[in-house]
mmCIF file of C-alpha atoms in Angstrom:
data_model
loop_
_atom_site.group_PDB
_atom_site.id
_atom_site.type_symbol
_atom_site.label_atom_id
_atom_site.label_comp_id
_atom_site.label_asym_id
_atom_site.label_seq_id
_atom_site.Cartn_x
_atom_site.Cartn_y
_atom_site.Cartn_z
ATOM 1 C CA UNK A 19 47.132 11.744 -74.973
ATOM 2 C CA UNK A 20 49.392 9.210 -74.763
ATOM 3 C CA UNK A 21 48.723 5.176 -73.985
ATOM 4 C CA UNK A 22 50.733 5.334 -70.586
ATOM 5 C CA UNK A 23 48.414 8.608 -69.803
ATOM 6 C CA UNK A 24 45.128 6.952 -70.847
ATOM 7 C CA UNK A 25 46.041 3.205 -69.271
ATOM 8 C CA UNK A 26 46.136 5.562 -65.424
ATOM 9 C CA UNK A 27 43.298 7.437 -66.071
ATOM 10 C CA UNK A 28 41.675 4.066 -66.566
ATOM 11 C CA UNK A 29 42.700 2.751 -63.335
ATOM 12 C CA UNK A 30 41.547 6.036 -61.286
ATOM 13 C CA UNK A 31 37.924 5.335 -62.210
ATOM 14 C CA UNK A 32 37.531 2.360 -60.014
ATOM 15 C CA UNK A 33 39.575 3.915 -57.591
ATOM 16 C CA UNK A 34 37.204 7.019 -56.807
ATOM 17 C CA UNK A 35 34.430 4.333 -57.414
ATOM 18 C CA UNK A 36 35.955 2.812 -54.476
ATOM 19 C CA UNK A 37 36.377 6.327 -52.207
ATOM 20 C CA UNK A 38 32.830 6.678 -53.126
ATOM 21 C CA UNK A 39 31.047 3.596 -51.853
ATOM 22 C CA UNK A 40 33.186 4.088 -48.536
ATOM 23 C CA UNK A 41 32.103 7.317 -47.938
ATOM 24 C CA UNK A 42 28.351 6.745 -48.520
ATOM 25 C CA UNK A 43 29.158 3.448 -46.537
ATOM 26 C CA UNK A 44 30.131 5.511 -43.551
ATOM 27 C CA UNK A 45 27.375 8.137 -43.806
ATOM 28 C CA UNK A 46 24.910 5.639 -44.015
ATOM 29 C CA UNK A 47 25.899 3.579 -40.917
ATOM 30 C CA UNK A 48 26.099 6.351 -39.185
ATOM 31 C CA UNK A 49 22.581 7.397 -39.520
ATOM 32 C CA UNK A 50 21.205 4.159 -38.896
ATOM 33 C CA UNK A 51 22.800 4.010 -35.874
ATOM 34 C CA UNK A 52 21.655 7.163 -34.606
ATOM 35 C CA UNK A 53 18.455 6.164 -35.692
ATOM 36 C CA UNK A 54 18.837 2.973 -33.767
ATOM 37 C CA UNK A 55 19.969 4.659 -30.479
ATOM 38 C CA UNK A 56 17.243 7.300 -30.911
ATOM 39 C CA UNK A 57 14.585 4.455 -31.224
ATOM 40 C CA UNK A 58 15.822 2.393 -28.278
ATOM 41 C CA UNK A 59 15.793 5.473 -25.987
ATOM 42 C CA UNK A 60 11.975 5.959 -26.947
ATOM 43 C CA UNK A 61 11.136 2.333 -26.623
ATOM 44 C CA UNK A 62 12.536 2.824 -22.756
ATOM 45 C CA UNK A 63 10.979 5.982 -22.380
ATOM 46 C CA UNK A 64 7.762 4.428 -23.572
ATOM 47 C CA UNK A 65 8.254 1.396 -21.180
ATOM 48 C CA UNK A 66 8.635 3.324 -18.291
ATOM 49 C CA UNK A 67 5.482 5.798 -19.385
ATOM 50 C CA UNK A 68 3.369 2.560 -19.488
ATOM 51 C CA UNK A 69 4.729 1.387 -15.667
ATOM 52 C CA UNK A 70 5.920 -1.871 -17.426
ATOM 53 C CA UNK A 71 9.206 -2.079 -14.515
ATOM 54 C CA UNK A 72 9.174 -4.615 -12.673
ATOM 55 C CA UNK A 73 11.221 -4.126 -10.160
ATOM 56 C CA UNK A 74 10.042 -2.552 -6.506
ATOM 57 C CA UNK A 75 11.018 0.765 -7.356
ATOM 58 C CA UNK A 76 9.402 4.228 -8.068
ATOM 59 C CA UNK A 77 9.204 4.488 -11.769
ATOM 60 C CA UNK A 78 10.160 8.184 -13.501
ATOM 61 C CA UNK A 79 6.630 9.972 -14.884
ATOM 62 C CA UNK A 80 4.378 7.473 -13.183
ATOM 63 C CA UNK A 81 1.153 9.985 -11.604
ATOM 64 C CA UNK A 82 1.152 9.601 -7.684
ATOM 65 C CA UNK A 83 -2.671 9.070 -7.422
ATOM 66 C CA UNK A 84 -3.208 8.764 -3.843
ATOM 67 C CA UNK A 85 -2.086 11.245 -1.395
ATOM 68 C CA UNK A 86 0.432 10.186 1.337
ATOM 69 C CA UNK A 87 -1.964 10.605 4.613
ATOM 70 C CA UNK A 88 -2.653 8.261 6.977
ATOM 71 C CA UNK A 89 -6.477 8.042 8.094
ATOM 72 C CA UNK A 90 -7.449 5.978 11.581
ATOM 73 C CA UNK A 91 -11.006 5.902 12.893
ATOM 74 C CA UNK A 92 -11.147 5.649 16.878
ATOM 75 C CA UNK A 93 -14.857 5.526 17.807
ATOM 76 C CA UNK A 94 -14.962 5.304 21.849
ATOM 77 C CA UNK A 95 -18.898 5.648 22.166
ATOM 78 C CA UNK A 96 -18.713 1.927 23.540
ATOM 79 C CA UNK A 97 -18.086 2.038 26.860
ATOM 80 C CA UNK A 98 -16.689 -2.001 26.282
ATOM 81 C CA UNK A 99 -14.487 -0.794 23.549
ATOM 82 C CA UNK A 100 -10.617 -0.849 24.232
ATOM 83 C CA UNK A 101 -8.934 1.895 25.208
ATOM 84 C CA UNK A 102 -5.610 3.283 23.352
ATOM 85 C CA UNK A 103 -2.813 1.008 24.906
ATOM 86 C CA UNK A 104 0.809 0.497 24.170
ATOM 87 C CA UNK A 105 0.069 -1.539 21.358
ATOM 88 C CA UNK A 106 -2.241 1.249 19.501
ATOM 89 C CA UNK A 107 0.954 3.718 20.488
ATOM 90 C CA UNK A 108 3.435 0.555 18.479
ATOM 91 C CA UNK A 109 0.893 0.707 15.367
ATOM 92 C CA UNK A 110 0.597 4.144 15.189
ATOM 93 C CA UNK A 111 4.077 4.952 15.450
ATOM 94 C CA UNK A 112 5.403 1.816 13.377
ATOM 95 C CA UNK A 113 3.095 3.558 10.753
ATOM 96 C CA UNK A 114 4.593 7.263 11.209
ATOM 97 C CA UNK A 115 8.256 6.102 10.812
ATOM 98 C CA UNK A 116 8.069 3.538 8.044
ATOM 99 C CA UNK A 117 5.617 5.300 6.059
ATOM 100 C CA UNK A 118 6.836 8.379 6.807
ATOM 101 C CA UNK A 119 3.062 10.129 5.805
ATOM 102 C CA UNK A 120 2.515 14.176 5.152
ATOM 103 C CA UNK A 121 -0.109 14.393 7.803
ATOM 104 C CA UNK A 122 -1.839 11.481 9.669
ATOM 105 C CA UNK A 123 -5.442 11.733 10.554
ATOM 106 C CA UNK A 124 -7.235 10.629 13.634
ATOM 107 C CA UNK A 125 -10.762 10.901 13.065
ATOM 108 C CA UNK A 126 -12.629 10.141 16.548
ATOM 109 C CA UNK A 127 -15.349 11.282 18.701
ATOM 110 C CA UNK A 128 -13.732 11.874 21.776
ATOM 111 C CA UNK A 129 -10.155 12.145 22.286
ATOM 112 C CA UNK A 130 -8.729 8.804 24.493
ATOM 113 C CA UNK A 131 -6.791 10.509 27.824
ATOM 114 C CA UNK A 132 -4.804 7.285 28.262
ATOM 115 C CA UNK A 133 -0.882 7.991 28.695
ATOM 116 C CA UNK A 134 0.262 6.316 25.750
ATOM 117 C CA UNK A 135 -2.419 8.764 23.620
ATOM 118 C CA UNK A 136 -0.709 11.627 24.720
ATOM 119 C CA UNK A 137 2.885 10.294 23.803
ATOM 120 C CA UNK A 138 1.693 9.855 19.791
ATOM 121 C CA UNK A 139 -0.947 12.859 20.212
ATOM 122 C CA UNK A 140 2.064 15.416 19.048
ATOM 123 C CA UNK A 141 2.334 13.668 16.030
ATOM 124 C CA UNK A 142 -1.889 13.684 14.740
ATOM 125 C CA UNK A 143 -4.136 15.814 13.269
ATOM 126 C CA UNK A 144 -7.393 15.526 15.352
ATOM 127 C CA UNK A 145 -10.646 14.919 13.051
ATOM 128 C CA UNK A 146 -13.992 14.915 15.351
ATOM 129 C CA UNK A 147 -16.180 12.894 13.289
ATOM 130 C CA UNK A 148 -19.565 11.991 14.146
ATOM 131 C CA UNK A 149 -21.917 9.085 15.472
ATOM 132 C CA UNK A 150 -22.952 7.080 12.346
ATOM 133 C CA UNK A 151 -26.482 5.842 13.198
ATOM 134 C CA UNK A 152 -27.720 4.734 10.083
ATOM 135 C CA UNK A 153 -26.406 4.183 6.185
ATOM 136 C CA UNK A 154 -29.248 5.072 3.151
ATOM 137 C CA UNK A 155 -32.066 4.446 5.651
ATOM 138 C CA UNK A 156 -30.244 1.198 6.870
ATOM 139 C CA UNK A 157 -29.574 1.187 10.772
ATOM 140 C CA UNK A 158 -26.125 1.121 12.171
ATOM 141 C CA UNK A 159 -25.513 -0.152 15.774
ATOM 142 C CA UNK A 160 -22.139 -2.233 15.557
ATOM 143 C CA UNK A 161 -19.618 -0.328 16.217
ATOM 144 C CA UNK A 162 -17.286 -1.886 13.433
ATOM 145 C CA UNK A 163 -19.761 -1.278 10.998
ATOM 146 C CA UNK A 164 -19.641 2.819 12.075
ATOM 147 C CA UNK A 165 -15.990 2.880 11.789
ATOM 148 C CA UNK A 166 -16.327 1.033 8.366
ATOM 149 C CA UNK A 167 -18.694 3.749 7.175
ATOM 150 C CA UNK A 168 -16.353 6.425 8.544
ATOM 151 C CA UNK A 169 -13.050 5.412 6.614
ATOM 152 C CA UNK A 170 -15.039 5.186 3.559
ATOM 153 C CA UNK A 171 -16.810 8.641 3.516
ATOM 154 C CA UNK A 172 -13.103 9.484 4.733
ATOM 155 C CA UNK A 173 -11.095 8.050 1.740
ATOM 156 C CA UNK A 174 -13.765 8.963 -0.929
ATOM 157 C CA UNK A 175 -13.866 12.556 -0.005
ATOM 158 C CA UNK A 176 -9.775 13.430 0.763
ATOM 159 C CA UNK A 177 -8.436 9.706 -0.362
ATOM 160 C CA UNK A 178 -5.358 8.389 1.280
ATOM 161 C CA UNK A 179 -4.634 5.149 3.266
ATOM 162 C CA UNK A 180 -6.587 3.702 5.898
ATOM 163 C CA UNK A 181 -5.200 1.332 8.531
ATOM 164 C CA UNK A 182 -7.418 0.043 11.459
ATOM 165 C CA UNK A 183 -5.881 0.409 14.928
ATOM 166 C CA UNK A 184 -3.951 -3.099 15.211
ATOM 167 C CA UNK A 185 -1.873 -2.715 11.591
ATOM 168 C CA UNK A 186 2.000 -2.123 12.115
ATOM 169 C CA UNK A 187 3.999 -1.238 9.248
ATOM 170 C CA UNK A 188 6.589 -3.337 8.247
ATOM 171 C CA UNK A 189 7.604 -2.017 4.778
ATOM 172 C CA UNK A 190 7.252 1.884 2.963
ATOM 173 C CA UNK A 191 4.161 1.951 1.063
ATOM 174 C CA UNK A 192 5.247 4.181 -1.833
ATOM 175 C CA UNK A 193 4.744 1.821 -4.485
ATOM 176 C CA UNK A 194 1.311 1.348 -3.433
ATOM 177 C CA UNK A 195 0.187 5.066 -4.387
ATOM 178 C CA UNK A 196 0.217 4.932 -8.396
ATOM 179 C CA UNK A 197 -3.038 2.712 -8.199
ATOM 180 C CA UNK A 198 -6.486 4.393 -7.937
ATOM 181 C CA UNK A 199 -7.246 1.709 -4.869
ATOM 182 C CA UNK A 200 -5.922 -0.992 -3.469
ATOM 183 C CA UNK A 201 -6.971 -3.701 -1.157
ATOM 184 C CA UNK A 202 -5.462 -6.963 0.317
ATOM 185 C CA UNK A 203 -6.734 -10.914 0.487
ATOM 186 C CA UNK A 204 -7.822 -12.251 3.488
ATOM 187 C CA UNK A 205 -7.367 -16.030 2.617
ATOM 188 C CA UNK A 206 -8.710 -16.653 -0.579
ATOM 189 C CA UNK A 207 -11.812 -15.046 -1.044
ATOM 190 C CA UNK A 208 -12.064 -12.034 1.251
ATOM 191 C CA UNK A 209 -10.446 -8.377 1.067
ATOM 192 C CA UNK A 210 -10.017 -6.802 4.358
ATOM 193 C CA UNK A 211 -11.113 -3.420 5.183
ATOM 194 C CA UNK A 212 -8.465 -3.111 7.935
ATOM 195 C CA UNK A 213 -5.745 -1.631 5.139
ATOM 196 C CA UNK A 214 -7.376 0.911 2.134
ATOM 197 C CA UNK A 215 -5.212 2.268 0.009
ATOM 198 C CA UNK A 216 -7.278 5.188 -2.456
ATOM 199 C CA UNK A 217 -7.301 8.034 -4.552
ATOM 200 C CA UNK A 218 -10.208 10.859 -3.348
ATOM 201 C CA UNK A 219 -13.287 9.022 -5.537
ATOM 202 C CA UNK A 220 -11.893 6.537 -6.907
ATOM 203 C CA UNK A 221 -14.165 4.560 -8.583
ATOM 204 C CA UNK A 222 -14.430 0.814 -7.221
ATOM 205 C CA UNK A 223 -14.350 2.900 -3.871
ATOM 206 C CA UNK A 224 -17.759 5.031 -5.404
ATOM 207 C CA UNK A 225 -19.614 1.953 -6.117
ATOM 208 C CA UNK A 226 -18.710 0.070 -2.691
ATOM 209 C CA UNK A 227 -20.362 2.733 -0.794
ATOM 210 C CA UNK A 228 -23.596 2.397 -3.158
ATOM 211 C CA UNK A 229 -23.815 -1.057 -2.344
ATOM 212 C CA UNK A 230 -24.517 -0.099 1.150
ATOM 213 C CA UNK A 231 -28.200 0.803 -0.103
ATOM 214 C CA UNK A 232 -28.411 -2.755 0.974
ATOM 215 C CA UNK A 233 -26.824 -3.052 4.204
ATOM 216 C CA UNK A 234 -27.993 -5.168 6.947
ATOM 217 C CA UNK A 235 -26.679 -4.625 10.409
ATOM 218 C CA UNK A 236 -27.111 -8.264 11.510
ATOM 219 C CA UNK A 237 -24.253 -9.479 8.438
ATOM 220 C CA UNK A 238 -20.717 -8.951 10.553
ATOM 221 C CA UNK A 239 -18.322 -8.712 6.979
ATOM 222 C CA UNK A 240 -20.381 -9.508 4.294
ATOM 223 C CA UNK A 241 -20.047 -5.547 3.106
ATOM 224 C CA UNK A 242 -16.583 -4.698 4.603
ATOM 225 C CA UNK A 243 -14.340 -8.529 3.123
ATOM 226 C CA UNK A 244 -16.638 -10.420 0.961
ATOM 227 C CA UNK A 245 -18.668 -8.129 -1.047
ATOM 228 C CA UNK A 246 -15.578 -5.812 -2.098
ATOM 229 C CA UNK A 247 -14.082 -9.330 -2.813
ATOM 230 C CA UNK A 248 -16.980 -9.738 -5.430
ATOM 231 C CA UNK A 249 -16.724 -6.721 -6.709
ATOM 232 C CA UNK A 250 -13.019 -7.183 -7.619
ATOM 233 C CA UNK A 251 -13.558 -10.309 -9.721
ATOM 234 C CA UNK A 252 -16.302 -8.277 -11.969
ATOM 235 C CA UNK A 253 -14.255 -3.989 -11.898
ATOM 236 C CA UNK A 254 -10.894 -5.877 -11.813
ATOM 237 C CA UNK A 255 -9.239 -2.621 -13.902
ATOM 238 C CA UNK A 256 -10.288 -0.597 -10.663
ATOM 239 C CA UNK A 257 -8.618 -2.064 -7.931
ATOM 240 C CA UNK A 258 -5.345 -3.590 -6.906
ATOM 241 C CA UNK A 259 -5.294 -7.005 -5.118
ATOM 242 C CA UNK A 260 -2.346 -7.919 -2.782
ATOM 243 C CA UNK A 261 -1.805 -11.240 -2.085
ATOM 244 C CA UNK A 262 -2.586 -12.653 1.597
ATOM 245 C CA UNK A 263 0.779 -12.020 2.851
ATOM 246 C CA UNK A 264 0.653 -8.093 2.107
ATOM 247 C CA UNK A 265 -1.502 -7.381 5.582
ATOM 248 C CA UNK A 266 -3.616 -9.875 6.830
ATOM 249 C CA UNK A 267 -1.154 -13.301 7.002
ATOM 250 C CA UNK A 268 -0.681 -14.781 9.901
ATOM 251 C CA UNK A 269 -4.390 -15.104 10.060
ATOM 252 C CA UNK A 270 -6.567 -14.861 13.124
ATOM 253 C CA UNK A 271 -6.788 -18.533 13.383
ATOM 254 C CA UNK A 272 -5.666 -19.508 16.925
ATOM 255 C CA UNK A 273 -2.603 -21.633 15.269
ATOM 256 C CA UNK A 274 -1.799 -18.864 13.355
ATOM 257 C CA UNK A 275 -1.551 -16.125 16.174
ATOM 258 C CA UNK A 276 0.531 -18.544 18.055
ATOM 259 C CA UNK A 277 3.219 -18.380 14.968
ATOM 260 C CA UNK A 278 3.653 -14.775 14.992
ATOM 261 C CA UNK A 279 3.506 -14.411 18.467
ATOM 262 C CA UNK A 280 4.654 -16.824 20.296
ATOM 263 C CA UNK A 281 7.316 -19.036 17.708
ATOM 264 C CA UNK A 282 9.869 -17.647 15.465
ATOM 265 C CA UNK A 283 8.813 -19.592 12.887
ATOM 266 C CA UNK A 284 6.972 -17.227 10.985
ATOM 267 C CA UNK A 285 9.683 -14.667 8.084
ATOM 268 C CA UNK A 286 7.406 -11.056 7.942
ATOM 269 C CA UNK A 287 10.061 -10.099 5.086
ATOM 270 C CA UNK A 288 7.097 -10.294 2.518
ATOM 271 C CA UNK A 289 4.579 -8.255 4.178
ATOM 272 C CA UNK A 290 3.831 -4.583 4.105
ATOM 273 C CA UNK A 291 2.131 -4.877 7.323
ATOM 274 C CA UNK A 292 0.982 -7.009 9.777
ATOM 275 C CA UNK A 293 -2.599 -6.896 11.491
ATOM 276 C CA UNK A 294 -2.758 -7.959 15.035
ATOM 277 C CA UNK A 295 -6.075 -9.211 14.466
ATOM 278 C CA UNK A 296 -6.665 -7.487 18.207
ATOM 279 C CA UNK A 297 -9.862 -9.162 18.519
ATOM 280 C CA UNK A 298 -8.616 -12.370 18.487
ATOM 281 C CA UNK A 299 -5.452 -11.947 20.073
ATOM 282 C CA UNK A 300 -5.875 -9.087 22.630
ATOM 283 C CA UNK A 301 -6.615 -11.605 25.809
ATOM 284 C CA UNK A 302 -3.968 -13.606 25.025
ATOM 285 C CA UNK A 303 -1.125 -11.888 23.709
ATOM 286 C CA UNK A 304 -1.100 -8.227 23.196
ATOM 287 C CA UNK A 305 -2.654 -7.353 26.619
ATOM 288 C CA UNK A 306 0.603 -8.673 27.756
ATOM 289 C CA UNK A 307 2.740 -6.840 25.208
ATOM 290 C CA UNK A 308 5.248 -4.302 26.775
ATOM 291 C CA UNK A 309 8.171 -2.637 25.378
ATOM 292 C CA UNK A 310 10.351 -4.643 27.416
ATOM 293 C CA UNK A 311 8.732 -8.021 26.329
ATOM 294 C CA UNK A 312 8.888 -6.961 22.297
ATOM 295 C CA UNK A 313 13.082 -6.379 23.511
ATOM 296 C CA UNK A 314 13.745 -9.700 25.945
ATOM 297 C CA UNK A 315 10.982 -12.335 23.843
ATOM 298 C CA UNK A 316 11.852 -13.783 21.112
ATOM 299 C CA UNK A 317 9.066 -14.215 18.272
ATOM 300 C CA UNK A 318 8.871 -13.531 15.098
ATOM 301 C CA UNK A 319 6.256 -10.620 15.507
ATOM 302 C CA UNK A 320 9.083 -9.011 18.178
ATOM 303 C CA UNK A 321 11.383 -9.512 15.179
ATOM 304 C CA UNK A 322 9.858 -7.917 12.502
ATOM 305 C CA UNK A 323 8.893 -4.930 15.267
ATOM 306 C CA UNK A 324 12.795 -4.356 15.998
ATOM 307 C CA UNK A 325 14.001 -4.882 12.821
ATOM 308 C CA UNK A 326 11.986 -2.099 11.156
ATOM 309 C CA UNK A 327 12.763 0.909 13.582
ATOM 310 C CA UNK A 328 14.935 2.422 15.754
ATOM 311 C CA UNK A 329 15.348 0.368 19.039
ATOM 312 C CA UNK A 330 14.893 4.311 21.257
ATOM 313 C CA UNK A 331 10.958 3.826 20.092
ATOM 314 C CA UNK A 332 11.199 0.981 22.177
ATOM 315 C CA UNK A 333 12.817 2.781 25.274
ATOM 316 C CA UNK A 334 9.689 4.368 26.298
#
């Protein structure tokens, strides 16, 4: 071998050292970063798994838990109690095409024969239900206390969502059905039975309706808005808590009524529905309350009403 032959064979060595590293180099990158992607596709796969989006949206592989139905409760023993009106046919149909439910419920005694019952009547399943007289031994003559019993039994046994006779719909309530239960705030320390969102047993729902071992006629909402409010603040992993504007805001208060129905002052963008709080507001506002005055009055309740549906449900 001659000098010139051994002085290139020198020089190769560090040159396939050289070919080496770069190829190993490459390989090895490569893998990492497939081992990068793969990991950052599990970590979102994982994040959506544990519900952690938070934007308003139905996340992929969350469980549906409660059923899309709508329940209502009509109990017309009480010859004083009012009869289905235009504004029960607005609630009940503001319900039907914004939630947009499988099957909706009426649970009742006796059917109403009013004109505007027979315009939604296509559109219900008819429940008869029965007179509640008494809870665990514990009489029941108020009539709101029977319907309260009634939506309970109702929801524990076939679960879905409850809404009392006066709640229009404002917004879809999908992303309320991946809880086991869900209630709203009325003000701050009160959760209104008027909207019930559950799964069939759910468990805060299970121990509400033991509590009733205790029930006294005579207490108007100590079992139906505070004491499900207590119960929240001690099983807080077994209910959801909307804020006040979800349902129940405007408020009853006479100010209050008087900015949803008669000033525009009041946005309903942030609610999911509105109760009427008929009670309150039936002599004064809704008795009045015609499809032509929700087209031709301004306020922001009229608003919110248009806005949300088609303006032919308005043409009856």
């Amino acid at each position: 071998m001659t000098f010139l032959q051994t002085r290139t064979n020198i020089w190769l060595i560090p040159f396939m050292l050289g070919v080496f590293l770069f190829t190993v180099g490459y390989h090895v990158n490569n893998f990492t970063k497939l081992d990068y992607l793969h990991d950052s596709q599990s970590y979102y796969e994982n994040f959506l798994d544990e519900g952690n989006c938070n934007c308003n949206c139905t996340v992929p592989n969350r469980t549906q838990k409660v059923p899309k139905i709508l329940h209502y409760v009509y109990l017309n023993e009480d010859p004083n109690y009012l009869p289905f009106n235009f504004i029960h046919w607005l609630a009940f149909t503001s319900s039907i095409e914004t939630i947009k439910p499988e099957k909706t419920y009426f649970h009742c005694i006796h059917e109403p024969k009013s004109y505007w019952y027979q315009l939604i009547k296509p559109k219900l399943t008819i429940m008869k239900t029965r007179i509640v007289t008494e809870i665990f031994g514990n009489p029941v003559n108020v009539i709101q206390h029977k319907s309260d019993i009634i939506r309970m039994e109702v929801l524990r046994d076939s679960g879905g969502i409850y809404l009392d006779l006066d709640i229009i719909a404002l917004q879809p309530f999908d992303d309320l059905l991946y809880d086991d239960f869900t209630m709203g705030l009325e003000g701050e320390q009160g959760l209104c039975d008027a909207v019930i969102i559950s799964r069939p047993f759910a468990p805060f729902l299970t121990r509400w309706i033991q509590q009733y071992k205790d029930f006294n006629d005579n207490h108007w909402n100590y079992h139906s808005v505070q004491l499900p409010y207590q119960m929240s603040q001690e099983y807080v992993n077994d209910i959801q808590v909307l804020n006040k504007t979800a349902f129940f805001w405007p408020t009853y208060m006479d100010e209050h009524l008087d900015l949803a129905f008669n000033s525009t002052n009041y946005n309903f963008s942030n609610n999911y529905a509105y109760h009427m709080w008929s009670s309150a507001s039936y002599g004064k506002y809704l008795k009045y309350m015609s499809p032509k005055s929700i087209k031709s009055e301004e306020t922001s309740f009229n608003r919110a009403t248009l806005m949300k549906r088609p303006l032919t449900l308005m043409e009856k």
